[in-house]
mmCIF file of C-alpha atoms and ligand atoms in Angstrom:
data_model
loop_
_atom_site.group_PDB
_atom_site.id
_atom_site.type_symbol
_atom_site.label_atom_id
_atom_site.label_comp_id
_atom_site.label_asym_id
_atom_site.label_seq_id
_atom_site.Cartn_x
_atom_site.Cartn_y
_atom_site.Cartn_z
ATOM 1 C CA MET A 1101 258.703 113.372 9.168
ATOM 2 C CA LYS A 1102 255.515 114.548 7.226
ATOM 3 C CA PRO A 1103 255.538 115.687 3.568
ATOM 4 C CA SER A 1104 255.608 119.299 3.143
ATOM 5 C CA VAL A 1105 253.902 121.648 0.364
ATOM 6 C CA LEU A 1106 253.749 125.142 0.210
ATOM 7 C CA ILE A 1107 250.994 126.219 -2.052
ATOM 8 C CA ILE A 1108 251.652 129.630 -3.696
ATOM 9 C CA TYR A 1109 248.107 130.907 -5.320
ATOM 10 C CA THR A 1110 248.837 133.221 -7.961
ATOM 11 C CA GLY A 1111 245.345 133.840 -9.167
ATOM 12 C CA GLY A 1112 243.239 132.036 -11.745
ATOM 13 C CA THR A 1113 239.956 130.187 -12.727
ATOM 14 C CA ILE A 1114 240.730 128.050 -10.288
ATOM 15 C CA GLY A 1115 239.992 130.833 -7.514
ATOM 16 C CA MET A 1116 237.151 133.071 -9.466
ATOM 17 C CA VAL A 1117 233.968 133.749 -8.669
ATOM 18 C CA GLN A 1118 231.705 135.529 -11.275
ATOM 19 C CA ARG A 1119 231.033 139.041 -10.292
ATOM 20 C CA PRO A 1120 227.452 140.261 -9.522
ATOM 21 C CA GLY A 1121 226.697 142.807 -12.078
ATOM 22 C CA ASP A 1122 228.751 141.600 -15.410
ATOM 23 C CA GLY A 1123 229.028 138.183 -14.470
ATOM 24 C CA SER A 1124 232.671 137.913 -15.323
ATOM 25 C CA LEU A 1125 234.761 135.894 -13.786
ATOM 26 C CA ALA A 1126 237.640 137.574 -11.383
ATOM 27 C CA PRO A 1127 239.779 136.217 -9.197
ATOM 28 C CA VAL A 1128 239.474 135.777 -4.710
ATOM 29 C CA ASN A 1129 241.302 135.531 -1.842
ATOM 30 C CA PHE A 1130 243.043 131.774 -1.256
ATOM 31 C CA ASP A 1131 240.595 131.928 2.208
ATOM 32 C CA GLU A 1132 237.610 131.349 0.206
ATOM 33 C CA LEU A 1133 239.214 129.205 -1.902
ATOM 34 C CA SER A 1134 240.626 126.921 0.324
ATOM 35 C CA LYS A 1135 236.636 126.335 1.594
ATOM 36 C CA ASP A 1136 236.071 123.996 -1.492
ATOM 37 C CA ILE A 1137 239.095 121.725 -0.998
ATOM 38 C CA PRO A 1138 238.658 120.132 2.904
ATOM 39 C CA MET A 1139 240.119 116.683 1.292
ATOM 40 C CA LEU A 1140 243.636 118.221 0.961
ATOM 41 C CA ASN A 1141 243.315 117.570 4.795
ATOM 42 C CA GLU A 1142 243.716 113.995 4.197
ATOM 43 C CA PHE A 1143 246.742 113.369 2.419
ATOM 44 C CA GLY A 1144 248.307 113.821 6.318
ATOM 45 C CA TYR A 1145 251.377 116.811 4.731
ATOM 46 C CA LEU A 1146 252.183 119.774 6.251
ATOM 47 C CA ILE A 1147 250.201 121.870 3.601
ATOM 48 C CA ASP A 1148 250.938 125.683 4.239
ATOM 49 C CA SER A 1149 249.691 128.499 1.977
ATOM 50 C CA ILE A 1150 250.733 131.925 0.503
ATOM 51 C CA SER A 1151 248.530 134.045 -1.291
ATOM 52 C CA PHE A 1152 249.292 137.017 -4.026
ATOM 53 C CA ASN A 1153 247.648 140.029 -3.192
ATOM 54 C CA PRO A 1154 246.140 141.413 -5.317
ATOM 55 C CA VAL A 1155 245.571 137.983 -7.134
ATOM 56 C CA LEU A 1156 245.357 137.742 -10.706
ATOM 57 C CA ASP A 1157 244.047 136.698 -13.784
ATOM 58 C CA SER A 1158 247.548 135.866 -15.710
ATOM 59 C CA SER A 1159 246.824 137.926 -18.613
ATOM 60 C CA ASN A 1160 248.116 140.556 -15.733
ATOM 61 C CA ILE A 1161 251.540 138.762 -15.364
ATOM 62 C CA THR A 1162 254.128 140.504 -15.896
ATOM 63 C CA PRO A 1163 257.959 139.684 -14.837
ATOM 64 C CA ASP A 1164 257.737 141.494 -11.853
ATOM 65 C CA ILE A 1165 255.068 138.541 -10.778
ATOM 66 C CA TRP A 1166 257.745 136.154 -11.979
ATOM 67 C CA TYR A 1167 260.573 137.534 -9.840
ATOM 68 C CA GLU A 1168 257.828 137.723 -6.607
ATOM 69 C CA LEU A 1169 257.179 133.704 -7.294
ATOM 70 C CA ALA A 1170 260.446 133.004 -7.234
ATOM 71 C CA ARG A 1171 261.302 135.318 -4.174
ATOM 72 C CA THR A 1172 258.876 133.743 -2.766
ATOM 73 C CA ILE A 1173 260.389 129.860 -3.462
ATOM 74 C CA GLU A 1174 263.344 131.229 -2.290
ATOM 75 C CA GLU A 1175 262.851 132.253 0.612
ATOM 76 C CA ASN A 1176 260.807 129.098 1.612
ATOM 77 C CA TYR A 1177 262.934 126.424 -0.129
ATOM 78 C CA GLU A 1178 264.364 124.889 2.624
ATOM 79 C CA LYS A 1179 261.225 124.454 4.847
ATOM 80 C CA TYR A 1180 259.143 122.581 2.540
ATOM 81 C CA ASP A 1181 259.457 119.346 -0.079
ATOM 82 C CA GLY A 1182 258.029 121.106 -2.645
ATOM 83 C CA PHE A 1183 255.685 123.841 -4.325
ATOM 84 C CA VAL A 1184 252.419 124.516 -5.772
ATOM 85 C CA VAL A 1185 251.993 127.413 -8.394
ATOM 86 C CA LEU A 1186 248.030 128.352 -8.187
ATOM 87 C CA HIS A 1187 248.201 130.170 -11.057
ATOM 88 C CA GLY A 1188 245.686 131.119 -14.743
ATOM 89 C CA THR A 1189 245.818 129.030 -17.745
ATOM 90 C CA ASP A 1190 246.476 131.771 -20.254
ATOM 91 C CA THR A 1191 250.246 133.015 -19.279
ATOM 92 C CA MET A 1192 251.208 129.518 -16.996
ATOM 93 C CA ALA A 1193 253.690 128.080 -19.526
ATOM 94 C CA TYR A 1194 255.396 131.652 -19.865
ATOM 95 C CA THR A 1195 255.619 131.733 -16.141
ATOM 96 C CA ALA A 1196 257.110 128.087 -15.918
ATOM 97 C CA SER A 1197 259.573 128.362 -18.498
ATOM 98 C CA ALA A 1198 260.992 131.846 -17.359
ATOM 99 C CA LEU A 1199 261.016 130.352 -13.689
ATOM 100 C CA SER A 1200 262.456 127.113 -15.237
ATOM 101 C CA PHE A 1201 265.800 129.508 -16.390
ATOM 102 C CA MET A 1202 265.703 131.282 -13.227
ATOM 103 C CA VAL A 1203 266.290 128.416 -11.004
ATOM 104 C CA GLU A 1204 269.567 127.079 -9.888
ATOM 105 C CA ASN A 1205 270.063 123.942 -8.671
ATOM 106 C CA LEU A 1206 266.618 123.142 -8.093
ATOM 107 C CA ASP A 1207 265.988 119.748 -6.498
ATOM 108 C CA LYS A 1208 262.282 119.672 -5.211
ATOM 109 C CA PRO A 1209 259.418 120.052 -7.450
ATOM 110 C CA VAL A 1210 257.808 123.275 -8.307
ATOM 111 C CA VAL A 1211 254.620 122.050 -9.658
ATOM 112 C CA PHE A 1212 252.321 124.524 -11.291
ATOM 113 C CA THR A 1213 248.011 123.688 -11.431
ATOM 114 C CA GLY A 1214 245.053 125.843 -12.803
ATOM 115 C CA ALA A 1215 241.612 124.779 -13.890
ATOM 116 C CA GLN A 1216 239.430 125.506 -16.833
ATOM 117 C CA LEU A 1217 236.287 126.229 -14.181
ATOM 118 C CA PRO A 1218 236.374 127.512 -11.120
ATOM 119 C CA ILE A 1219 236.978 125.178 -8.038
ATOM 120 C CA GLY A 1220 233.653 126.221 -6.505
ATOM 121 C CA ILE A 1221 231.815 124.845 -9.195
ATOM 122 C CA LEU A 1222 230.424 120.981 -9.147
ATOM 123 C CA ARG A 1223 231.614 119.899 -12.708
ATOM 124 C CA THR A 1224 235.314 122.146 -11.405
ATOM 125 C CA ASP A 1225 238.594 120.268 -12.918
ATOM 126 C CA GLY A 1226 240.489 122.268 -9.820
ATOM 127 C CA LYS A 1227 240.004 119.725 -7.308
ATOM 128 C CA GLU A 1228 242.031 117.238 -9.528
ATOM 129 C CA ASN A 1229 244.263 119.324 -10.667
ATOM 130 C CA LEU A 1230 244.999 120.655 -7.555
ATOM 131 C CA ILE A 1231 245.105 117.481 -5.188
ATOM 132 C CA THR A 1232 246.822 115.673 -7.930
ATOM 133 C CA ALA A 1233 249.994 118.840 -8.228
ATOM 134 C CA VAL A 1234 250.104 118.558 -4.357
ATOM 135 C CA GLU A 1235 250.463 114.769 -4.362
ATOM 136 C CA ILE A 1236 253.146 114.919 -7.369
ATOM 137 C CA ALA A 1237 254.840 117.899 -5.142
ATOM 138 C CA ALA A 1238 255.707 115.945 -2.322
ATOM 139 C CA ALA A 1239 256.402 111.988 -3.912
ATOM 140 C CA LYS A 1240 259.690 110.737 -3.185
ATOM 141 C CA ILE A 1241 261.845 108.061 -3.907
ATOM 142 C CA ASN A 1242 265.161 106.888 -1.673
ATOM 143 C CA GLY A 1243 264.807 110.323 -0.424
ATOM 144 C CA GLN A 1244 264.934 112.298 -3.408
ATOM 145 C CA SER A 1245 261.934 113.915 -5.061
ATOM 146 C CA LYS A 1246 260.742 112.086 -7.567
ATOM 147 C CA VAL A 1247 260.379 114.709 -9.834
ATOM 148 C CA PRO A 1248 262.834 118.119 -8.947
ATOM 149 C CA GLU A 1249 261.232 120.244 -12.129
ATOM 150 C CA VAL A 1250 259.605 123.458 -12.948
ATOM 151 C CA CYS A 1251 256.442 121.586 -14.437
ATOM 152 C CA ILE A 1252 252.725 121.887 -15.226
ATOM 153 C CA TYR A 1253 250.358 119.186 -13.969
ATOM 154 C CA PHE A 1254 247.217 119.698 -15.813
ATOM 155 C CA ASN A 1255 243.931 117.275 -16.430
ATOM 156 C CA SER A 1256 246.026 113.538 -15.600
ATOM 157 C CA LYS A 1257 249.291 115.001 -16.846
ATOM 158 C CA LEU A 1258 252.626 116.001 -15.746
ATOM 159 C CA PHE A 1259 254.345 118.033 -18.191
ATOM 160 C CA ARG A 1260 258.044 120.123 -17.970
ATOM 161 C CA GLY A 1261 257.140 123.233 -17.702
ATOM 162 C CA ASN A 1262 259.447 124.699 -20.482
ATOM 163 C CA ARG A 1263 258.547 122.236 -22.806
ATOM 164 C CA THR A 1264 254.705 123.382 -22.376
ATOM 165 C CA SER A 1265 252.211 125.154 -24.284
ATOM 166 C CA LYS A 1266 248.399 126.017 -23.594
ATOM 167 C CA ILE A 1267 246.169 124.407 -26.239
ATOM 168 C CA ASP A 1268 242.772 124.209 -25.565
ATOM 169 C CA SER A 1269 240.769 127.351 -24.329
ATOM 170 C CA GLN A 1270 237.906 125.122 -23.667
ATOM 171 C CA GLN A 1271 238.617 122.030 -22.624
ATOM 172 C CA PHE A 1272 239.816 120.009 -19.713
ATOM 173 C CA ARG A 1273 242.867 119.003 -21.971
ATOM 174 C CA ALA A 1274 244.651 123.062 -22.003
ATOM 175 C CA PHE A 1275 247.723 121.999 -22.123
ATOM 176 C CA ASP A 1276 250.146 120.120 -24.332
ATOM 177 C CA SER A 1277 253.812 119.582 -25.320
ATOM 178 C CA ARG A 1278 254.019 117.889 -28.262
ATOM 179 C CA ASN A 1279 257.966 117.908 -28.277
ATOM 180 C CA TYR A 1280 258.502 116.466 -25.259
ATOM 181 C CA PRO A 1281 256.931 113.016 -23.499
ATOM 182 C CA GLU A 1282 255.191 113.760 -19.968
ATOM 183 C CA LEU A 1283 257.543 112.860 -17.088
ATOM 184 C CA ALA A 1284 254.304 111.627 -15.695
ATOM 185 C CA LYS A 1285 250.346 110.664 -15.824
ATOM 186 C CA ALA A 1286 247.791 110.148 -13.147
ATOM 187 C CA GLY A 1287 245.079 107.269 -13.643
ATOM 188 C CA VAL A 1288 244.371 104.903 -10.894
ATOM 189 C CA GLU A 1289 248.403 105.713 -9.751
ATOM 190 C CA ILE A 1290 250.471 107.917 -11.020
ATOM 191 C CA THR A 1291 253.028 106.698 -13.032
ATOM 192 C CA TYR A 1292 255.814 108.564 -13.199
ATOM 193 C CA ASN A 1293 258.876 108.583 -16.719
ATOM 194 C CA LEU A 1294 261.623 108.657 -13.986
ATOM 195 C CA ASP A 1295 263.688 108.280 -17.441
ATOM 196 C CA LEU A 1296 262.649 112.085 -18.771
ATOM 197 C CA VAL A 1297 262.862 113.548 -15.739
ATOM 198 C CA ASN A 1298 265.772 115.705 -15.242
ATOM 199 C CA LYS A 1299 268.690 114.324 -13.170
ATOM 200 C CA THR A 1300 269.922 116.859 -10.205
ATOM 201 C CA THR A 1301 273.724 116.205 -10.972
ATOM 202 C CA ASN A 1302 274.611 119.407 -9.296
ATOM 203 C CA LYS A 1303 274.223 119.119 -5.887
ATOM 204 C CA GLY A 1304 275.419 123.687 -5.578
ATOM 205 C CA ILE A 1305 273.221 125.732 -3.415
ATOM 206 C CA PHE A 1306 269.614 126.760 -4.443
ATOM 207 C CA ARG A 1307 269.794 129.836 -5.986
ATOM 208 C CA VAL A 1308 267.591 132.149 -8.130
ATOM 209 C CA ASN A 1309 268.849 134.328 -10.689
ATOM 210 C CA TYR A 1310 266.332 137.968 -11.160
ATOM 211 C CA LYS A 1311 267.930 138.763 -14.260
ATOM 212 C CA PHE A 1312 265.232 139.861 -17.451
ATOM 213 C CA ASP A 1313 265.459 142.440 -20.491
ATOM 214 C CA THR A 1314 262.155 142.300 -21.788
ATOM 215 C CA ASN A 1315 263.366 144.904 -25.414
ATOM 216 C CA VAL A 1316 262.500 141.697 -27.554
ATOM 217 C CA VAL A 1317 258.973 141.050 -29.982
ATOM 218 C CA ILE A 1318 258.059 138.260 -31.273
ATOM 219 C CA LEU A 1319 257.411 138.154 -35.054
ATOM 220 C CA LYS A 1320 255.323 135.753 -36.374
ATOM 221 C CA LEU A 1321 254.572 135.269 -40.045
ATOM 222 C CA PHE A 1322 252.156 135.457 -42.304
ATOM 223 C CA PRO A 1323 251.191 135.180 -46.516
ATOM 224 C CA GLY A 1324 251.490 138.860 -47.460
ATOM 225 C CA ILE A 1325 254.061 140.273 -44.548
ATOM 226 C CA GLN A 1326 254.527 144.087 -45.084
ATOM 227 C CA PRO A 1327 258.146 145.161 -45.350
ATOM 228 C CA SER A 1328 256.853 148.329 -43.539
ATOM 229 C CA VAL A 1329 255.926 145.902 -40.460
ATOM 230 C CA VAL A 1330 259.321 144.012 -40.655
ATOM 231 C CA ASP A 1331 261.039 147.245 -41.084
ATOM 232 C CA SER A 1332 258.918 148.899 -38.451
ATOM 233 C CA ILE A 1333 259.622 146.391 -35.695
ATOM 234 C CA ILE A 1334 263.214 146.000 -36.235
ATOM 235 C CA ASN A 1335 263.817 149.708 -35.583
ATOM 236 C CA ILE A 1336 262.064 149.776 -32.494
ATOM 237 C CA GLU A 1337 264.288 152.200 -30.286
ATOM 238 C CA GLY A 1338 266.332 149.602 -27.585
ATOM 239 C CA LEU A 1339 265.200 146.216 -28.887
ATOM 240 C CA ARG A 1340 267.545 143.488 -28.757
ATOM 241 C CA GLY A 1341 265.894 140.790 -29.748
ATOM 242 C CA ILE A 1342 263.489 138.685 -32.141
ATOM 243 C CA VAL A 1343 262.106 135.589 -31.700
ATOM 244 C CA LEU A 1344 261.034 134.848 -35.598
ATOM 245 C CA GLU A 1345 257.742 132.331 -35.578
ATOM 246 C CA SER A 1346 258.635 130.963 -38.933
ATOM 247 C CA TYR A 1347 256.897 128.293 -41.265
ATOM 248 C CA GLY A 1348 257.461 124.523 -41.064
ATOM 249 C CA SER A 1349 260.759 123.742 -40.345
ATOM 250 C CA GLY A 1350 262.227 127.313 -39.790
ATOM 251 C CA ASN A 1351 261.374 128.713 -43.475
ATOM 252 C CA VAL A 1352 261.043 131.914 -44.482
ATOM 253 C CA PRO A 1353 260.362 134.506 -47.335
ATOM 254 C CA ASN A 1354 263.282 134.176 -49.519
ATOM 255 C CA SER A 1355 262.396 137.619 -51.157
ATOM 256 C CA SER A 1356 265.147 140.026 -50.758
ATOM 257 C CA TRP A 1357 262.823 142.529 -49.066
ATOM 258 C CA PHE A 1358 262.501 139.826 -45.690
ATOM 259 C CA THR A 1359 266.451 139.074 -46.168
ATOM 260 C CA ASP A 1360 267.908 142.438 -46.084
ATOM 261 C CA LEU A 1361 265.554 143.420 -43.816
ATOM 262 C CA ILE A 1362 266.914 140.516 -40.752
ATOM 263 C CA GLU A 1363 270.367 141.371 -42.249
ATOM 264 C CA LYS A 1364 270.065 144.890 -40.921
ATOM 265 C CA ALA A 1365 268.349 143.534 -37.932
ATOM 266 C CA VAL A 1366 271.942 141.177 -37.369
ATOM 267 C CA LYS A 1367 274.096 143.924 -38.166
ATOM 268 C CA LYS A 1368 272.422 146.271 -35.050
ATOM 269 C CA GLY A 1369 273.607 143.776 -32.700
ATOM 270 C CA ILE A 1370 269.473 141.988 -32.718
ATOM 271 C CA VAL A 1371 269.510 139.097 -31.630
ATOM 272 C CA VAL A 1372 266.998 136.741 -34.092
ATOM 273 C CA PHE A 1373 265.891 133.242 -33.022
ATOM 274 C CA ASN A 1374 264.269 130.876 -35.371
ATOM 275 C CA ILE A 1375 261.383 128.824 -34.121
ATOM 276 C CA SER A 1376 258.300 127.489 -36.073
ATOM 277 C CA GLN A 1377 254.757 128.101 -35.989
ATOM 278 C CA CYS A 1378 254.359 123.961 -35.494
ATOM 279 C CA VAL A 1379 254.086 122.920 -32.030
ATOM 280 C CA GLY A 1380 255.532 119.875 -33.202
ATOM 281 C CA GLY A 1381 258.533 119.069 -35.153
ATOM 282 C CA ARG A 1382 261.716 121.148 -35.370
ATOM 283 C CA VAL A 1383 263.423 124.294 -36.792
ATOM 284 C CA GLN A 1384 266.087 122.465 -39.755
ATOM 285 C CA MET A 1385 267.486 125.577 -40.985
ATOM 286 C CA GLY A 1386 268.807 124.728 -44.512
ATOM 287 C CA MET A 1387 266.366 122.415 -45.168
ATOM 288 C CA TYR A 1388 264.773 124.655 -47.484
ATOM 289 C CA GLU A 1389 266.030 126.815 -49.728
ATOM 290 C CA THR A 1390 263.722 128.992 -47.991
ATOM 291 C CA SER A 1391 265.911 129.342 -44.768
ATOM 292 C CA VAL A 1392 269.271 128.816 -45.954
ATOM 293 C CA ASN A 1393 269.543 132.539 -46.159
ATOM 294 C CA MET A 1394 268.876 132.710 -42.466
ATOM 295 C CA GLN A 1395 271.125 130.630 -41.695
ATOM 296 C CA LYS A 1396 274.245 132.352 -43.157
ATOM 297 C CA LEU A 1397 272.993 135.197 -41.664
ATOM 298 C CA GLY A 1398 273.529 134.328 -38.390
ATOM 299 C CA VAL A 1399 269.911 133.619 -37.419
ATOM 300 C CA VAL A 1400 270.126 130.998 -34.526
ATOM 301 C CA SER A 1401 267.940 127.692 -34.733
ATOM 302 C CA GLY A 1402 265.799 127.540 -31.970
ATOM 303 C CA ASN A 1403 265.056 123.582 -32.756
ATOM 304 C CA ASP A 1404 261.757 122.354 -31.340
ATOM 305 C CA MET A 1405 261.154 124.905 -28.997
ATOM 306 C CA SER A 1406 257.959 126.400 -27.494
ATOM 307 C CA THR A 1407 257.210 129.872 -28.239
ATOM 308 C CA GLU A 1408 256.934 130.422 -24.486
ATOM 309 C CA ALA A 1409 260.613 129.318 -23.564
ATOM 310 C CA SER A 1410 261.748 130.392 -26.383
ATOM 311 C CA LEU A 1411 260.977 134.056 -25.497
ATOM 312 C CA THR A 1412 261.589 133.773 -21.652
ATOM 313 C CA LYS A 1413 265.270 132.255 -22.884
ATOM 314 C CA LEU A 1414 265.960 134.792 -24.704
ATOM 315 C CA MET A 1415 264.267 137.535 -22.230
ATOM 316 C CA PHE A 1416 267.259 135.664 -19.806
ATOM 317 C CA LEU A 1417 269.878 135.612 -21.243
ATOM 318 C CA LEU A 1418 269.662 139.589 -23.049
ATOM 319 C CA GLY A 1419 269.377 139.864 -19.108
ATOM 320 C CA GLN A 1420 272.579 138.624 -17.745
ATOM 321 C CA ASN A 1421 275.638 140.944 -19.391
ATOM 322 C CA LEU A 1422 276.782 138.487 -22.206
ATOM 323 C CA SER A 1423 278.393 139.398 -25.209
ATOM 324 C CA ILE A 1424 275.851 138.897 -28.380
ATOM 325 C CA LYS A 1425 277.847 136.249 -29.436
ATOM 326 C CA GLU A 1426 277.590 134.128 -25.879
ATOM 327 C CA VAL A 1427 273.455 134.518 -26.112
ATOM 328 C CA LYS A 1428 273.194 133.071 -29.577
ATOM 329 C CA LYS A 1429 275.800 130.689 -27.976
ATOM 330 C CA TYR A 1430 273.567 130.060 -24.787
ATOM 331 C CA LEU A 1431 270.304 130.334 -26.951
ATOM 332 C CA GLY A 1432 271.348 126.941 -29.101
ATOM 333 C CA GLN A 1433 272.278 125.285 -25.821
ATOM 334 C CA ASN A 1434 270.141 123.012 -23.408
ATOM 335 C CA LEU A 1435 270.044 125.008 -20.531
ATOM 336 C CA LYS A 1436 266.597 123.433 -18.336
ATOM 337 C CA GLY A 1437 265.920 120.918 -21.041
ATOM 338 C CA GLU A 1438 263.848 122.952 -22.890
ATOM 339 C CA ILE A 1439 265.637 121.842 -26.333
ATOM 340 C CA THR A 1440 266.232 118.307 -27.999
ATOM 341 C CA LEU A 1441 269.326 118.956 -29.702
HETATM 342 N N1 LIG B 1602 242.259 134.246 -17.634
HETATM 343 C C1 LIG B 1602 242.109 133.309 -16.964
HETATM 344 C C2 LIG B 1602 243.995 133.274 -16.244
HETATM 345 O O1 LIG B 1602 244.781 133.111 -17.176
HETATM 346 C C3 LIG B 1602 242.306 132.000 -17.302
HETATM 347 C C4 LIG B 1602 242.574 130.394 -16.428
HETATM 348 O O2 LIG B 1602 242.959 130.608 -15.318
HETATM 349 O O3 LIG B 1602 242.002 129.267 -16.793
HETATM 350 O O4 LIG B 1602 243.802 133.857 -15.356
#
């Protein structure tokens, strides 16, 4: 049996061309894109493709697109050995994180990739990204997928999707995962770090959970932030969760106005999730005097989670009909390899 891979094209720079007139980049359909990659046939795999309509610059991605993507995978799950998702780089880490929480009992790879330069351009990074992503999506060991995870392949590295952030808008090295090592590296050979890959211990039936609650906000602290700003955020009608991007290891101003407002939020039933503005390291509430109050108020530690994974995990858990106590409990737990405990 030939390995089989489904390429799902959502849009992004990889498939963009310059529009006549203003010269801005806009995505084109998959037929045009695939003309530039005839070498995919050389794998000898069964490769099919599905294109979103319309195709999107990933700045336009919403949870509705996460649902459409998850549904496409669900409908085709039994037919393919693996999936490659072509996606714009701007919000790729959000979509990969969201999808990692949505899927249960995933035992096949879902490899996101894209490009910094369109595939029709001579110096494109898109060809290597796509070709290697397809090879990873098809890779097996003893009949099992080597990487049965939602991951991002970019610029010769395979990262766990919910550990990844976009870190550069110009260099081919657009993504990084500072708090979790790469799952594979592509050089002359593709070297897999199989010890770091999530094992599929659960052999249940693959299924997708489509519920998210978008009544959340990211509050990034900065020196000079005004009480009125924090107060207005807390008073947003229907707000249920705040990802608090604090300093360093989870530190916040310990002025009384800030503590009082966070206390007010917690009392209103808003879940406050504390993550660090640093891309590496982790939140350790109680390490400095400036985080003790947060700990006392019941703010949840995001430990070493990325902003993208924190936001989507919060949206996901708030969508699950759980009590606030349960949301807080699961936020702090490792659901899909997104947090180091
Ligand atoms: N704006 C593009 C997008 O996210 C950037 C890219 O794909 O690199 O769709």
